[in-house]
Backbone as numpy.savetxt, mean C-alpha at the origin, in Angstrom:
# Nx Ny Nz CAx CAy CAz Cx Cy Cz
-3.92 18.66 -6.64 -3.19 19.30 -7.60 -3.51 20.66 -7.92
-4.78 20.37 -8.47 -6.19 21.45 -8.39 -5.97 22.87 -7.63
-5.91 22.15 -6.23 -6.17 23.15 -5.20 -5.01 23.85 -4.75
-3.91 22.83 -5.17 -2.54 23.16 -4.52 -1.67 23.74 -6.02
-2.33 23.92 -6.69 -1.87 24.26 -8.53 -0.26 25.42 -8.36
-0.57 26.39 -7.59 0.15 27.55 -7.52 1.47 27.04 -6.99
1.39 26.12 -6.22 2.36 25.73 -5.30 3.50 24.82 -6.07
2.64 24.24 -7.11 3.80 23.25 -7.94 4.62 23.55 -8.91
5.40 23.07 -9.29 6.51 24.25 -10.28 6.67 23.94 -11.79
5.47 22.72 -11.73 4.79 23.14 -13.37 3.88 21.93 -13.37
3.30 21.80 -14.45 1.95 21.02 -14.71 2.25 19.67 -15.09
3.48 19.22 -15.34 3.43 17.86 -15.55 2.63 16.71 -15.33
2.56 16.94 -13.88 1.65 16.22 -12.80 0.21 15.88 -13.44
-0.20 17.20 -13.90 -1.85 17.22 -14.47 -1.19 16.12 -15.71
-0.50 16.63 -16.60 -0.53 15.50 -18.14 -0.06 14.19 -17.47
0.04 13.87 -16.63 0.44 12.19 -16.02 -0.88 11.79 -16.01
-1.57 11.84 -15.01 -2.86 11.85 -14.61 -3.73 12.11 -15.51
-3.71 12.87 -16.54 -4.68 13.10 -17.05 -4.46 11.90 -18.72
-3.47 11.63 -18.93 -2.98 10.56 -19.62 -3.24 9.34 -19.39
-3.35 8.80 -17.93 -3.70 7.47 -17.35 -5.22 7.37 -17.49
-6.08 8.80 -17.29 -7.28 8.76 -17.32 -8.23 8.54 -18.35
-7.17 9.35 -19.37 -7.71 8.90 -20.86 -7.53 7.71 -21.69
-6.33 6.74 -20.92 -6.24 5.58 -21.78 -7.55 4.46 -20.99
-7.53 4.97 -19.68 -8.42 4.14 -18.73 -9.64 3.90 -19.80
-10.28 5.26 -20.34 -11.92 5.73 -20.74 -11.47 4.82 -22.38
-10.46 4.67 -22.73 -10.27 3.86 -24.00 -10.38 2.51 -23.98
-9.79 1.95 -22.86 -9.67 0.48 -22.52 -11.08 0.15 -22.35
-11.63 0.99 -21.54 -13.41 0.56 -21.21 -14.21 0.90 -22.85
-13.90 1.23 -23.37 -14.85 1.66 -24.72 -14.17 0.93 -25.78
-13.04 0.34 -26.24 -12.80 -0.56 -27.30 -13.09 -1.81 -26.98
-13.42 -2.89 -27.90 -13.95 -3.86 -27.73 -12.27 -5.12 -27.04
-12.82 -5.72 -26.09 -11.83 -6.41 -25.32 -11.28 -7.50 -26.07
-10.02 -8.26 -26.35 -9.35 -9.45 -26.28 -8.63 -9.50 -25.34
-7.72 -11.18 -25.27 -7.04 -11.25 -24.16 -6.06 -10.30 -23.77
-5.43 -9.28 -24.86 -4.37 -8.79 -24.35 -4.87 -7.53 -23.82
-5.78 -6.72 -24.14 -6.38 -5.51 -23.44 -7.27 -6.34 -22.52
-7.42 -7.19 -22.03 -8.55 -7.89 -20.87 -7.34 -7.45 -20.25
-5.95 -8.31 -20.34 -4.73 -8.25 -19.53 -4.52 -7.06 -19.15
-4.46 -6.05 -20.01 -3.73 -4.72 -19.72 -4.89 -4.00 -18.71
-6.12 -3.91 -19.43 -7.12 -3.30 -18.20 -7.32 -4.07 -16.91
-6.79 -5.11 -16.69 -7.48 -5.95 -15.11 -6.22 -5.84 -14.40
-4.97 -5.63 -15.18 -3.59 -5.88 -14.58 -2.81 -5.27 -14.61
-2.49 -4.94 -15.80 -1.16 -4.04 -16.26 -1.63 -2.07 -16.10
-3.10 -1.83 -16.09 -2.99 -0.22 -15.66 -3.17 -0.14 -14.25
-3.94 -0.74 -13.52 -4.02 -1.02 -12.55 -2.40 -0.68 -11.73
-1.92 -1.80 -12.01 -0.65 -1.64 -11.48 0.67 -0.46 -11.76
0.38 -0.13 -13.25 0.77 0.65 -13.93 0.32 2.46 -12.82
-0.86 2.32 -12.77 -1.53 3.93 -11.85 -0.98 3.89 -10.46
-1.02 2.61 -9.97 -0.40 3.00 -8.63 0.99 2.99 -8.47
1.80 2.40 -9.14 3.12 2.93 -9.24 3.39 4.33 -9.62
2.94 4.69 -10.15 2.92 6.03 -11.19 2.57 7.26 -9.68
1.19 7.05 -9.19 0.34 7.70 -8.22 1.53 7.66 -6.98
1.91 6.37 -6.60 3.14 6.51 -5.34 4.26 6.86 -5.84
4.99 7.05 -6.94 6.08 7.73 -6.95 5.79 9.13 -7.42
4.85 9.67 -8.03 4.53 11.32 -7.81 3.79 11.88 -6.69
3.47 10.80 -5.71 3.13 11.32 -4.52 4.51 11.94 -3.69
5.22 11.27 -3.87 6.36 11.57 -3.11 7.02 13.18 -3.52
7.00 13.23 -4.72 7.29 14.66 -5.61 6.45 15.86 -4.94
4.80 15.32 -5.18 3.80 16.59 -4.95 4.13 16.96 -3.43
4.42 16.01 -2.34 3.78 16.41 -0.70 4.95 17.21 -0.56
6.52 17.34 -1.30 7.26 18.52 -0.89 6.73 19.99 -1.33
5.75 20.15 -1.90 5.21 21.27 -2.27 4.09 21.40 -1.72
3.10 20.52 -1.61 1.71 20.52 -0.94 1.90 20.58 0.67
2.35 20.07 1.55 2.48 19.93 2.72 4.05 19.20 3.38
4.85 20.17 3.36 6.38 20.07 3.48 6.28 19.64 5.00
5.57 19.90 6.23 5.94 19.34 7.51 5.58 18.55 7.89
6.87 17.55 8.09 6.89 16.23 8.87 6.04 15.97 10.28
5.28 15.05 10.31 4.51 14.99 12.06 5.43 13.92 12.50
6.79 13.41 12.24 7.46 12.22 12.62 7.42 12.31 14.16
7.65 13.55 15.09 7.60 13.59 16.25 6.72 13.67 17.01
5.61 13.71 16.13 3.77 13.47 16.83 4.01 11.91 16.85
4.20 11.57 15.67 4.06 9.73 15.65 4.86 9.21 17.24
5.92 9.47 17.09 7.19 9.20 18.15 6.35 9.30 19.38
5.93 10.68 19.41 5.03 10.89 21.03 3.79 9.73 21.10
3.10 9.52 19.71 2.07 8.60 20.41 2.47 7.36 20.71
3.74 6.76 20.05 4.06 5.22 20.35 4.47 5.50 21.80
5.14 6.19 21.97 5.63 6.36 23.26 4.15 6.04 24.56
3.45 6.89 24.09 2.27 7.38 25.02 1.36 5.82 25.23
1.42 5.29 23.98 0.38 3.98 23.54 1.24 2.63 24.65
2.76 2.58 24.31 3.15 1.57 24.37 3.84 1.82 25.79
4.79 2.66 25.90 5.48 3.20 27.08 6.79 2.55 26.71
7.45 2.65 25.58 8.45 2.38 24.89 8.83 2.27 23.06
9.76 2.72 22.37 9.71 2.70 21.06 10.11 1.40 20.65
8.93 0.73 20.17 8.74 -1.01 19.40 10.23 -1.12 18.52
10.74 -0.15 17.69 11.51 -0.35 16.95 13.15 -0.10 17.48
13.15 0.61 18.53 14.53 0.81 19.31 14.55 -0.84 20.17
13.13 -1.36 20.43 13.33 -2.49 21.22 13.60 -3.81 20.17
13.27 -3.55 18.88 13.94 -4.61 18.15 15.12 -4.39 17.73
15.75 -3.30 17.65 16.93 -3.16 17.35 18.25 -3.98 18.52
17.59 -4.02 19.72 18.32 -4.71 20.57 18.52 -5.99 20.60
17.33 -6.57 20.00 17.39 -8.29 19.82 17.18 -9.07 18.64
17.73 -7.72 17.80 18.06 -8.17 15.89 19.07 -8.95 15.72
19.15 -9.98 14.91 19.87 -11.12 14.51 19.95 -11.50 13.23
20.87 -11.51 12.43 20.91 -12.24 10.91 19.47 -12.88 10.45
19.10 -13.96 11.27 18.22 -14.86 10.92 16.82 -14.14 10.72
16.65 -13.70 11.84 15.41 -12.67 12.03 15.33 -11.57 11.17
16.25 -10.85 11.20 16.28 -9.80 10.10 15.99 -10.69 8.56
16.23 -11.63 8.06 16.33 -12.27 7.05 14.93 -12.16 6.93
14.28 -12.83 7.98 12.92 -13.39 7.62 11.55 -12.18 7.68
12.00 -11.47 8.59 11.20 -10.02 8.49 11.20 -9.59 7.46
12.51 -9.52 6.42 12.94 -8.33 5.41 11.71 -9.13 4.30
11.97 -10.76 4.53 11.16 -11.31 3.33 9.84 -11.15 3.54
9.02 -10.87 5.18 7.82 -11.34 4.94 7.78 -9.89 4.62
8.28 -8.98 4.53 7.78 -7.79 4.25 7.42 -7.71 2.87
8.33 -8.41 2.12 8.27 -8.33 0.43 7.02 -9.36 -0.06
6.04 -10.02 1.31 5.01 -10.57 0.88 3.93 -9.73 0.33
4.11 -8.29 0.64 3.14 -7.40 0.26 3.14 -7.60 -1.23
3.81 -7.43 -1.72 4.02 -7.08 -3.32 3.31 -8.54 -4.06
2.94 -9.46 -3.46 2.64 -10.38 -4.18 0.81 -10.69 -3.61
0.60 -10.26 -2.56 -0.74 -10.38 -1.91 -1.75 -10.29 -2.94
-1.49 -8.65 -3.43 -2.85 -8.65 -4.49 -2.93 -9.52 -5.31
-1.94 -9.99 -6.01 -2.09 -10.70 -7.34 -2.33 -12.16 -7.25
-2.31 -12.56 -5.79 -3.07 -13.87 -5.13 -4.39 -14.35 -5.53
-4.84 -12.75 -4.61 -6.47 -13.17 -4.90 -7.13 -12.46 -5.96
-6.32 -11.67 -6.61 -6.80 -11.82 -8.11 -6.65 -12.59 -8.81
-5.92 -13.54 -9.24 -5.60 -14.84 -10.26 -6.25 -15.72 -9.56
-6.81 -15.73 -8.21 -7.79 -16.70 -8.16 -9.11 -16.47 -8.54
-9.51 -15.32 -8.42 -10.83 -15.19 -9.03 -10.96 -15.17 -10.29
-9.82 -15.02 -10.57 -9.92 -14.63 -12.44 -9.59 -16.17 -12.97
-9.34 -16.86 -12.32 -8.88 -18.32 -12.68 -10.40 -19.18 -12.19
-11.03 -18.75 -11.51 -12.20 -19.16 -10.80 -13.36 -18.74 -11.92
-13.21 -18.15 -12.56 -14.04 -17.10 -13.76 -15.07 -16.39 -12.67
-14.66 -15.90 -11.75 -15.58 -14.82 -11.00 -15.20 -13.51 -11.40
-15.80 -13.04 -12.40 -15.18 -11.74 -12.39 -16.17 -10.53 -11.94
-17.17 -10.59 -12.00 -17.67 -9.86 -10.77 -17.10 -9.54 -9.36
-16.79 -10.81 -8.86 -15.90 -10.11 -7.53 -14.76 -9.75 -7.65
-13.96 -10.09 -8.90 -12.56 -9.58 -9.20 -12.73 -8.40 -9.42
-13.34 -7.43 -9.78 -13.31 -6.36 -9.60 -13.82 -5.29 -8.75
-15.01 -6.19 -7.77 -15.05 -5.77 -6.61 -13.60 -5.90 -5.59
-13.25 -7.01 -5.97 -12.02 -7.10 -5.07 -10.79 -5.91 -5.86
-10.72 -6.34 -7.01 -9.63 -4.67 -7.23 -9.70 -3.39 -7.02
-11.31 -3.26 -7.19 -11.74 -1.76 -6.56 -11.09 -1.29 -5.34
-11.43 -2.42 -4.28 -11.14 -2.36 -2.85 -9.54 -2.12 -2.49
-8.65 -2.85 -3.21 -7.53 -2.86 -3.17 -6.91 -1.60 -3.50
-7.61 -1.04 -5.11 -7.00 0.02 -5.30 -7.34 1.63 -4.66
-8.79 1.49 -4.37 -9.34 2.51 -3.15 -8.29 2.60 -2.03
-7.90 1.45 -1.38 -6.79 1.21 -0.34 -5.81 2.13 -0.41
-5.34 1.70 -1.75 -4.22 2.20 -2.21 -4.06 3.92 -2.36
-5.09 4.47 -2.84 -5.40 5.81 -3.39 -5.85 6.62 -1.88
-6.37 5.85 -1.09 -6.48 6.32 0.52 -5.43 6.86 1.08
-4.65 5.74 1.03 -2.92 5.49 2.18 -2.28 7.04 1.21
-2.07 7.10 0.05 -1.73 8.21 -0.65 -1.79 9.49 0.00
-3.45 9.90 -0.23 -3.99 11.07 0.49 -3.43 11.18 1.96
-3.47 10.07 2.73 -3.00 10.08 4.06 -1.83 10.51 4.32
-0.57 9.94 3.22 0.64 10.84 3.10 0.85 12.09 2.84
-0.20 12.68 1.97 -0.31 13.96 1.90 -0.80 14.80 3.02
-1.86 14.65 3.74 -2.26 14.79 5.07 -1.22 14.93 6.17
-0.55 13.87 6.21 0.44 13.72 7.42 1.29 12.89 6.88
2.25 13.82 6.20 3.81 13.11 5.73 4.93 12.95 7.21
5.00 11.85 7.03 6.24 11.29 8.03 7.25 10.87 6.91
8.51 10.44 7.53 9.56 9.88 6.90 9.70 8.41 7.38
9.18 8.09 8.73 9.70 6.75 8.98 10.72 6.56 10.14
10.84 5.48 11.19 11.86 5.60 12.01 13.05 5.62 11.53
13.57 4.94 10.28 14.54 4.48 9.69 15.54 6.10 9.47
14.67 7.02 9.13 15.04 8.43 8.42 14.83 9.15 9.68
13.94 9.41 10.43 13.73 10.39 11.43 14.74 10.03 12.66
15.10 8.95 13.06 16.00 9.01 14.60 16.66 7.93 13.82
18.01 7.81 12.96 18.82 6.87 13.19 19.93 6.91 14.28
19.90 8.25 15.03 21.07 8.02 16.09 20.29 7.21 17.30
19.05 6.60 16.98 18.86 5.85 18.40 18.70 4.21 17.99
19.19 3.79 17.01 19.82 2.57 15.87 20.94 2.23 16.83
21.96 1.31 17.42 22.87 1.21 17.55 23.50 -0.22 16.56
22.39 -0.57 15.99 23.10 -2.07 14.77 22.15 -1.55 13.55
22.71 -2.25 12.55 22.64 -2.46 11.54 21.72 -3.57 10.90
20.91 -3.51 10.56 19.87 -4.63 10.09 20.74 -5.71 8.93
21.53 -6.54 9.66 21.96 -7.43 8.57 21.52 -8.48 8.75
20.88 -9.54 7.39 20.72 -10.49 7.07 21.46 -11.59 6.74
20.88 -12.84 6.32 21.77 -13.86 5.85 22.31 -13.84 4.42
21.17 -13.69 3.38 21.45 -13.95 2.27 21.03 -12.54 1.54
19.49 -12.39 1.39 19.02 -11.75 0.68 18.53 -10.19 1.23
18.35 -10.26 2.44 17.77 -8.83 3.58 18.59 -7.88 3.04
19.89 -7.57 2.58 20.55 -6.25 2.75 20.01 -5.95 1.18
20.22 -7.05 0.48 19.84 -6.57 -0.96 18.49 -6.49 -1.56
17.77 -7.01 -0.87 16.01 -6.40 -1.23 15.98 -5.14 0.00
16.82 -4.74 1.02 16.57 -3.37 1.31 17.09 -2.21 0.42
18.36 -2.87 -0.34 18.91 -1.73 -1.15 18.01 -1.68 -2.34
17.40 -2.34 -2.60 16.44 -2.42 -3.74 15.43 -1.59 -3.70
14.79 -1.93 -2.41 13.44 -0.91 -1.96 14.00 0.46 -1.92
15.15 0.52 -1.08 15.58 1.81 -1.19 15.60 2.47 -2.69
16.47 1.76 -3.67 17.09 2.27 -4.78 15.46 2.93 -5.80
14.59 1.93 -5.38 13.32 2.28 -6.31 12.00 3.60 -5.49
12.01 3.22 -4.40 10.92 3.79 -3.48 12.03 5.58 -3.45
13.40 5.37 -2.90 13.61 6.84 -2.48 13.34 7.00 -1.20
13.42 8.38 -0.50 13.12 9.03 0.31 11.64 9.36 0.36
11.04 9.06 1.13 9.26 9.20 0.23 9.19 9.45 2.41
8.07 10.25 2.18 6.74 10.46 3.64 6.01 10.33 3.46
5.96 8.28 3.39 5.23 7.75 3.25 4.82 6.48 4.86
4.90 6.89 5.33 4.98 6.30 6.72 3.37 6.04 7.22
2.70 7.30 7.91 1.34 7.31 7.92 0.30 7.85 6.82
-0.69 6.83 6.86 -1.18 5.26 7.32 0.05 3.99 7.11
-0.18 3.34 7.49 0.81 1.97 6.62 -0.34 1.29 5.45
0.70 1.73 4.40 -0.03 1.01 3.45 -0.08 -0.50 3.16
1.38 -0.83 3.93 1.65 -2.41 3.85 0.51 -2.93 4.76
0.15 -2.75 5.74 -0.90 -3.22 6.67 -2.17 -2.98 5.99
-2.14 -1.83 5.96 -3.77 -1.66 5.28 -4.06 -2.28 3.69
-3.44 -2.63 3.01 -3.56 -3.91 1.58 -3.29 -4.90 2.03
-2.64 -5.37 2.80 -2.48 -6.46 3.23 -3.74 -7.10 4.22
-4.17 -6.62 4.82 -5.40 -6.50 5.54 -6.36 -6.77 4.86
-6.79 -5.61 3.66 -7.60 -5.72 3.13 -7.53 -7.09 2.26
-6.80 -7.43 1.62 -6.76 -8.83 0.62 -6.88 -10.18 1.53
-6.09 -9.76 3.00 -6.54 -11.04 3.50 -7.91 -11.46 4.31
-8.65 -10.63 4.10 -10.17 -10.42 4.87 -10.87 -10.59 3.37
-10.44 -10.19 2.30 -11.14 -10.80 0.71 -10.78 -12.05 0.83
-9.68 -12.31 0.93 -9.43 -14.34 0.80 -10.14 -14.65 1.66
-10.72 -14.65 3.11 -11.42 -14.88 3.98 -12.44 -15.41 3.65
-13.12 -14.39 2.78 -14.43 -14.43 1.83 -14.40 -15.57 0.99
-13.58 -15.27 0.16 -13.48 -15.73 -1.57 -13.02 -17.64 -1.11
-11.88 -17.61 -0.14 -10.75 -18.78 -0.46 -10.31 -19.03 1.08
-11.04 -19.86 1.95 -10.44 -20.06 3.09 -9.03 -20.75 2.97
-9.11 -21.41 1.96 -7.51 -21.71 1.61 -6.47 -20.98 1.55
-7.18 -20.15 0.66 -5.78 -18.87 0.56 -5.64 -18.18 2.02
-6.89 -18.05 2.50 -6.76 -16.89 3.79 -5.75 -17.81 4.87
-5.98 -19.29 4.89 -4.99 -20.03 5.86 -3.50 -19.95 5.59
-3.24 -20.13 4.17 -2.04 -20.28 3.72 -1.34 -19.12 3.91
-1.86 -17.89 4.27 -1.54 -16.37 4.02 -1.78 -15.47 5.37
-2.20 -16.13 6.16 -2.69 -15.65 7.62 -1.49 -15.42 8.33
-0.37 -16.36 8.75 0.80 -15.95 9.40 1.78 -15.52 8.90
1.96 -15.43 6.79 3.18 -14.02 6.50 2.44 -13.10 6.91
1.03 -12.54 7.06 0.44 -11.33 6.92 0.98 -10.71 8.44
0.84 -11.58 9.35 1.09 -11.01 10.76 2.70 -10.92 10.88
3.64 -11.85 10.47 4.75 -11.31 9.73 5.18 -10.44 9.22
4.47 -10.01 8.17 4.68 -8.40 7.58 4.63 -7.73 8.51
3.15 -7.32 9.17 2.79 -6.42 9.98 3.95 -6.50 11.07
4.59 -7.41 11.80 5.55 -7.05 12.65 6.99 -6.70 12.07
7.45 -6.93 10.62 8.05 -6.31 9.89 8.12 -4.98 9.48
7.20 -4.42 9.72 6.93 -2.87 9.50 7.75 -2.34 10.37
7.57 -2.47 11.53 8.11 -1.92 12.56 9.72 -2.59 12.52
9.84 -3.87 12.82 11.32 -4.71 13.15 12.38 -3.65 11.99
11.84 -3.41 10.48 12.34 -2.97 9.69 12.79 -1.72 9.81
12.01 -1.21 10.33 12.19 0.60 10.89 11.44 1.48 9.71
10.47 0.93 8.94 9.62 1.36 8.16 8.60 2.55 8.93
7.95 1.86 9.70 6.90 2.65 10.48 7.17 2.59 11.75
6.20 3.18 12.29 6.34 3.63 13.67 4.62 2.78 14.16
4.46 2.61 15.16 3.26 1.39 15.47 2.13 2.44 15.41
2.07 3.29 15.56 0.76 4.61 15.33 0.48 4.18 13.50
1.40 4.13 13.03 1.12 3.77 11.35 0.52 2.68 11.12
0.90 1.64 12.11 0.01 0.11 12.22 -1.46 0.39 12.25
-1.48 1.21 13.48 -2.87 1.07 13.86 -3.39 1.88 12.86
-2.78 3.31 12.24 -3.75 3.95 11.20 -3.93 2.88 10.05
-3.26 1.84 9.86 -3.14 1.17 8.26 -4.37 0.33 8.92
-4.81 0.23 10.02 -5.90 -0.86 10.92 -7.24 -0.33 10.33
-6.68 1.03 11.06 -8.27 1.79 10.69 -8.09 1.96 9.04
-7.62 2.64 8.33 -7.84 2.28 7.09 -8.21 1.53 6.32
-7.69 -0.17 6.87 -8.45 -1.06 6.21 -9.94 -1.11 6.73
-10.27 -0.95 7.35 -11.79 -0.67 8.45 -12.71 0.04 7.30
-12.19 1.56 6.85 -12.79 2.50 6.02 -12.90 1.75 4.94
-11.71 1.48 4.34 -12.00 0.83 2.82 -12.92 0.01 2.64
-13.31 -1.13 3.87 -13.90 -1.93 3.46 -15.64 -1.91 3.41
-16.02 -0.90 4.43 -16.66 -0.13 5.08 -17.41 0.52 3.91
-16.84 1.85 3.55 -17.32 2.78 2.61 -16.65 1.93 1.18
-15.86 1.68 0.95 -15.80 1.16 -0.33 -16.63 0.23 -0.64
-17.06 -0.81 -0.21 -18.29 -2.32 -0.67 -19.99 -1.04 -0.25
-19.83 0.10 0.37 -21.05 0.58 0.09 -21.52 0.92 -1.31
-20.08 1.94 -1.04 -20.06 2.70 -2.35 -19.97 1.53 -4.11
-19.32 0.49 -3.83 -19.08 -0.43 -5.25 -20.80 -1.00 -5.01
-21.52 -1.00 -4.10 -22.67 -1.64 -4.00 -23.58 -1.09 -4.88
-23.81 0.41 -4.52 -24.59 1.63 -4.80 -24.10 1.69 -6.12
-22.88 1.80 -6.47 -22.90 1.97 -7.72 -22.91 0.56 -8.76
-23.02 -0.62 -8.28 -23.53 -1.64 -9.16 -24.91 -1.48 -9.45
-25.77 -0.92 -8.14 -27.26 -1.06 -8.55 -27.64 0.22 -9.35
-27.02 1.07 -9.74 -27.04 2.20 -10.40 -26.66 1.96 -12.12
-26.02 0.62 -12.12 -25.24 -0.29 -13.65 -26.03 -1.42 -13.80
-26.95 -1.58 -13.35 -27.93 -2.92 -13.83 -27.26 -4.01 -13.20
-26.35 -3.59 -11.87 -25.40 -4.96 -11.04 -24.88 -6.05 -11.58
-23.97 -5.02 -12.69 -23.01 -5.91 -13.59 -21.89 -5.14 -14.00
-20.45 -5.73 -14.13 -19.58 -4.35 -14.63 -18.94 -5.08 -15.53
-19.54 -5.97 -16.27 -19.40 -7.14 -17.15 -20.14 -6.92 -18.72
-19.26 -6.31 -19.82 -19.88 -5.97 -20.83 -20.39 -7.27 -21.66
-21.89 -7.33 -22.04 -22.40 -8.51 -22.67 -22.44 -7.92 -24.28
């Protein structure tokens, strides 16, 4: 925002982000109680991610308005020899659509599953590492949206689909709710759904084999659903996998370095 401040219509974005930073500093300085601990560990991270995601949609239009959907379409065809979302359109049916739309929503509870597990087991040190890695992945994906803005197949190539994705009970309501909450954003590449879900899944493998086994198949369905439901290109999924690798490698290296500089603890004594 500082680099491209001359393109932005106002400085409201700076006020929003500065307020979040100041509030975070306040939370780190004041003595903890149960309520403030909840705000710091759950409330503020969730709020920050939502605010960042929502404002990114506004920023991209001023910072980098040139969509790359055509490029991603070419990549998909070069890699696969066909368009997978168009293929899914041919085999779509209400039962499968219901399953895919519900699978897509599994993404929203995954981070809470690993966070609650670590807190419940009193493993605060690893909770903060997991929290950092998940937030790091979110923010890297937001940078990706600014560098590579893309709408996704549902908006860029609606003429290529012959069927509406109608489910049985909840699919249409979920789709309408997500559309109303998110609006039209250039958030296709890389797939944050894929990246965050895989980061959490790998954290589950590290900390809880039971959670990993419970979540493995739903995450596979989730990844497929990003294409089936026309939210993402196949290239977005590959970008999400790459983002997972970068998040875990760079994030763990940085976090371990930060810990070594702070007495190997993030917990106030």
